[in-house]
PDB file of C-alpha atoms in Angstrom:
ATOM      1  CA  UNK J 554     106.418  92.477 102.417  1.00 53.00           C
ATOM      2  CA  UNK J 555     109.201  91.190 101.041  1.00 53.00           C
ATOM      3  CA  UNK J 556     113.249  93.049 100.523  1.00 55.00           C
ATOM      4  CA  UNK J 557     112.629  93.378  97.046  1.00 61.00           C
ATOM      5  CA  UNK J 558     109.288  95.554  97.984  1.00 80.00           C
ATOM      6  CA  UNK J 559     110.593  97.996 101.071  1.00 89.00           C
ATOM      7  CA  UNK J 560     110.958 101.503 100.579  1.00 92.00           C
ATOM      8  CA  UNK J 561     112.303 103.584 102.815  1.00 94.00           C
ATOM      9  CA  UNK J 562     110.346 106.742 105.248  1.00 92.00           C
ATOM     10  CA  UNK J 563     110.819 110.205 104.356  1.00 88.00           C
ATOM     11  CA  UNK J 564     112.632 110.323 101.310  1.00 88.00           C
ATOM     12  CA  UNK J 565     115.560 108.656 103.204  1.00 96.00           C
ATOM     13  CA  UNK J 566     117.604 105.938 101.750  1.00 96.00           C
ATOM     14  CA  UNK J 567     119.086 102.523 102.935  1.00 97.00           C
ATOM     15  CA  UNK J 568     119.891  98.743 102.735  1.00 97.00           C
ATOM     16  CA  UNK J 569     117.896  95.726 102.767  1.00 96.00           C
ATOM     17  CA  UNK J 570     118.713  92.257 103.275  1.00 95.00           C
ATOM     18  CA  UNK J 571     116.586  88.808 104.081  1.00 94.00           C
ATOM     19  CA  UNK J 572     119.444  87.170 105.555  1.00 91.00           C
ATOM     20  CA  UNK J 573     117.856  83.827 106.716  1.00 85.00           C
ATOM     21  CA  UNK J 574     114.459  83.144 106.267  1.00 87.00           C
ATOM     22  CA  UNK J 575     112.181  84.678 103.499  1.00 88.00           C
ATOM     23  CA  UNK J 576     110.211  87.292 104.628  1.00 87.00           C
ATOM     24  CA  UNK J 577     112.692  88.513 107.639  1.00 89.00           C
ATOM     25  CA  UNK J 578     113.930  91.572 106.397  1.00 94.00           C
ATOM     26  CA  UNK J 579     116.659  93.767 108.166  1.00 94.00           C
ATOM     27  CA  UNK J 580     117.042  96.890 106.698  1.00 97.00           C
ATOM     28  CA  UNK J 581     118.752 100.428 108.006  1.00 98.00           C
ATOM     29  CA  UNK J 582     117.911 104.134 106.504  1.00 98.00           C
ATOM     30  CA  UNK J 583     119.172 107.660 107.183  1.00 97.00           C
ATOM     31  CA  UNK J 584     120.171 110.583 105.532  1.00 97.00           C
ATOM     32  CA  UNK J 585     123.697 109.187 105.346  1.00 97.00           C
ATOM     33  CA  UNK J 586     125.145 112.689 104.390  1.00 96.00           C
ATOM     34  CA  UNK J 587     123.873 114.485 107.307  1.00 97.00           C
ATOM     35  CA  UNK J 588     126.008 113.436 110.319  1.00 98.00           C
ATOM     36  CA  UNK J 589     123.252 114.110 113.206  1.00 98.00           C
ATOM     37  CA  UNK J 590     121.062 112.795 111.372  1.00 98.00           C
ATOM     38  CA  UNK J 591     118.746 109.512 113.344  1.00 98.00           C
ATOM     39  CA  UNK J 592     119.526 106.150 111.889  1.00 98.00           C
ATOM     40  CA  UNK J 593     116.030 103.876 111.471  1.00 97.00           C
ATOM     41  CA  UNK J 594     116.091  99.992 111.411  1.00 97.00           C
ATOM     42  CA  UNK J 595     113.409  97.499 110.065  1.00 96.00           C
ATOM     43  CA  UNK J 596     111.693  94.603 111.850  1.00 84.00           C
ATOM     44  CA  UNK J 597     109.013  93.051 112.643  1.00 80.00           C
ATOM     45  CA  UNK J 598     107.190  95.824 113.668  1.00 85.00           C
ATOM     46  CA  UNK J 599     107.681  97.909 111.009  1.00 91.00           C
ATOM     47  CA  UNK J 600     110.650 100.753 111.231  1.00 95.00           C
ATOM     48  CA  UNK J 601     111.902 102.303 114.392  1.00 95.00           C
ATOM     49  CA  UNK J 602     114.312 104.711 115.571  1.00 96.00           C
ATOM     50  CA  UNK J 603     118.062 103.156 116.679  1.00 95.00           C
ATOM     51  CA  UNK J 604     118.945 105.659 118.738  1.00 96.00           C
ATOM     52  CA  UNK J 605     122.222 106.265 116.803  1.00 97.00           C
ATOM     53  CA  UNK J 606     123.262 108.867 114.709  1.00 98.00           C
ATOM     54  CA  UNK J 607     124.540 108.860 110.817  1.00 98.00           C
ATOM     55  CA  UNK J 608     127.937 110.026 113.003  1.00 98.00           C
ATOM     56  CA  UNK J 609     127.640 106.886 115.033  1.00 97.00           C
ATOM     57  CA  UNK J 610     128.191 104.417 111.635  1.00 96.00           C
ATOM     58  CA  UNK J 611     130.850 107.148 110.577  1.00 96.00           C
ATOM     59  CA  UNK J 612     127.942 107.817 107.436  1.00 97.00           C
ATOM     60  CA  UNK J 613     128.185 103.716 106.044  1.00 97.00           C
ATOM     61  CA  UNK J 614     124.821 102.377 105.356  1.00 98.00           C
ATOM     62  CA  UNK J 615     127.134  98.615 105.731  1.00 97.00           C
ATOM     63  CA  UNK J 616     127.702  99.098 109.076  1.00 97.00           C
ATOM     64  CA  UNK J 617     124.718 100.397 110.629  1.00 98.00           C
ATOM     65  CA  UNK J 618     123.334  97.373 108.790  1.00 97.00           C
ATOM     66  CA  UNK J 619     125.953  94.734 110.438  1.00 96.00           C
ATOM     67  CA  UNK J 620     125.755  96.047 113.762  1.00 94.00           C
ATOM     68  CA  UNK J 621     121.742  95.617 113.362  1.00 93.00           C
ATOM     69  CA  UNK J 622     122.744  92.050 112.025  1.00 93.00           C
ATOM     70  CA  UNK J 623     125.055  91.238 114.758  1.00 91.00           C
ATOM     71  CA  UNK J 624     122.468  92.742 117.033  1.00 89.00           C
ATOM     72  CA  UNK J 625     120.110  90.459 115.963  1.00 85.00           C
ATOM     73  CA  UNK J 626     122.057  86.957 116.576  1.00 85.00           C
ATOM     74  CA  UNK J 627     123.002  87.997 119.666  1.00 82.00           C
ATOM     75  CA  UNK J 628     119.440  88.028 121.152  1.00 78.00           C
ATOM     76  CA  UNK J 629     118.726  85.473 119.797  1.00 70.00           C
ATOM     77  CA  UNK J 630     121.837  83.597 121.278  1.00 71.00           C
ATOM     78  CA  UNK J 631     123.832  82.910 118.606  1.00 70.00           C
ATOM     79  CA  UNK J 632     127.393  83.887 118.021  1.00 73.00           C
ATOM     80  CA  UNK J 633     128.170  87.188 115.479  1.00 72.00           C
ATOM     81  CA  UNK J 634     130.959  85.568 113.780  1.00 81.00           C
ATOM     82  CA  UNK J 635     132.434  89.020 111.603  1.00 87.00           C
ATOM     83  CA  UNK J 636     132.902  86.371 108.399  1.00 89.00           C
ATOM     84  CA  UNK J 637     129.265  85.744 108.364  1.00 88.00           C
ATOM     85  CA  UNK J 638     128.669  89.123 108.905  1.00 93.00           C
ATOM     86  CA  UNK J 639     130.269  90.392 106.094  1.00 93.00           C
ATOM     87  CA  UNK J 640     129.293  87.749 104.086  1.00 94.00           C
ATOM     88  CA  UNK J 641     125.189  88.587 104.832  1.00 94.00           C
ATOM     89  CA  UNK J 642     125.896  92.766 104.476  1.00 96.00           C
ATOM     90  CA  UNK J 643     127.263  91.762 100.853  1.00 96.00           C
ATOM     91  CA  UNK J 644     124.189  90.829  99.789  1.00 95.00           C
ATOM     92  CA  UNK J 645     122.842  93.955 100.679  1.00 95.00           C
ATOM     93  CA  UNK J 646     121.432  95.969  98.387  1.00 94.00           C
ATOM     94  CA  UNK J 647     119.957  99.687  98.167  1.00 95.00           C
ATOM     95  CA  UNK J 648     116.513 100.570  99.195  1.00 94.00           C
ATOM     96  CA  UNK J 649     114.699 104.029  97.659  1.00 88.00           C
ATOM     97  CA  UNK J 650     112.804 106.598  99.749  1.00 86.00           C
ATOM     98  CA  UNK J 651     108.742 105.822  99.308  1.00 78.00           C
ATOM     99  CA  UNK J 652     106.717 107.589  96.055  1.00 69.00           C
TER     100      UNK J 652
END
């Protein structure tokens, strides 16, 4: 799978973004308008629940998707420099619920 090919579950919708090598997608959904609403991720294995809330990102799709980011280099030891950050969640773009 590639970014340009992910959908999101359950008629939610989201951002996508292959930040550093092709095929390494990191992605967020949600029903952003609904504040209690569970926030999903994408990895490696597929999507899976964050354990935060729409409430939690204060409803922005960007920042659920830079904290997943920032997430991200830090287990895997690197620093989360906020430029770079920004810089990756720009290239973002909207992913669609599934057909």
């Amino acid at each position: 799978m590639t970014s340009a090919t992910i959908t999101c579950p359950g008629g939610l919708t989201g951002l996508a973004v292959e930040p550093w090598t092709p095929g390494e997608i990191y992605a967020v959904a949600a029903n952003w308008t609904q504040a209690s609403a569970p926030v999903l991720a994408y990895g490696e294995q597929g999507w899976r629940q964050t354990g935060h809330q729409v409430a939690d990102y204060r409803h922005r799709p960007a920042l659920a998707l830079a904290l997943e980011l920032r997430s991200a280099l830090h287990c895997g030891g690197d620093d989360s420099d906020d430029a770079i950050i920004n810089d990756i969640v720009s290239d973002a773009y909207p992913i669609a619920p599934e057909h």
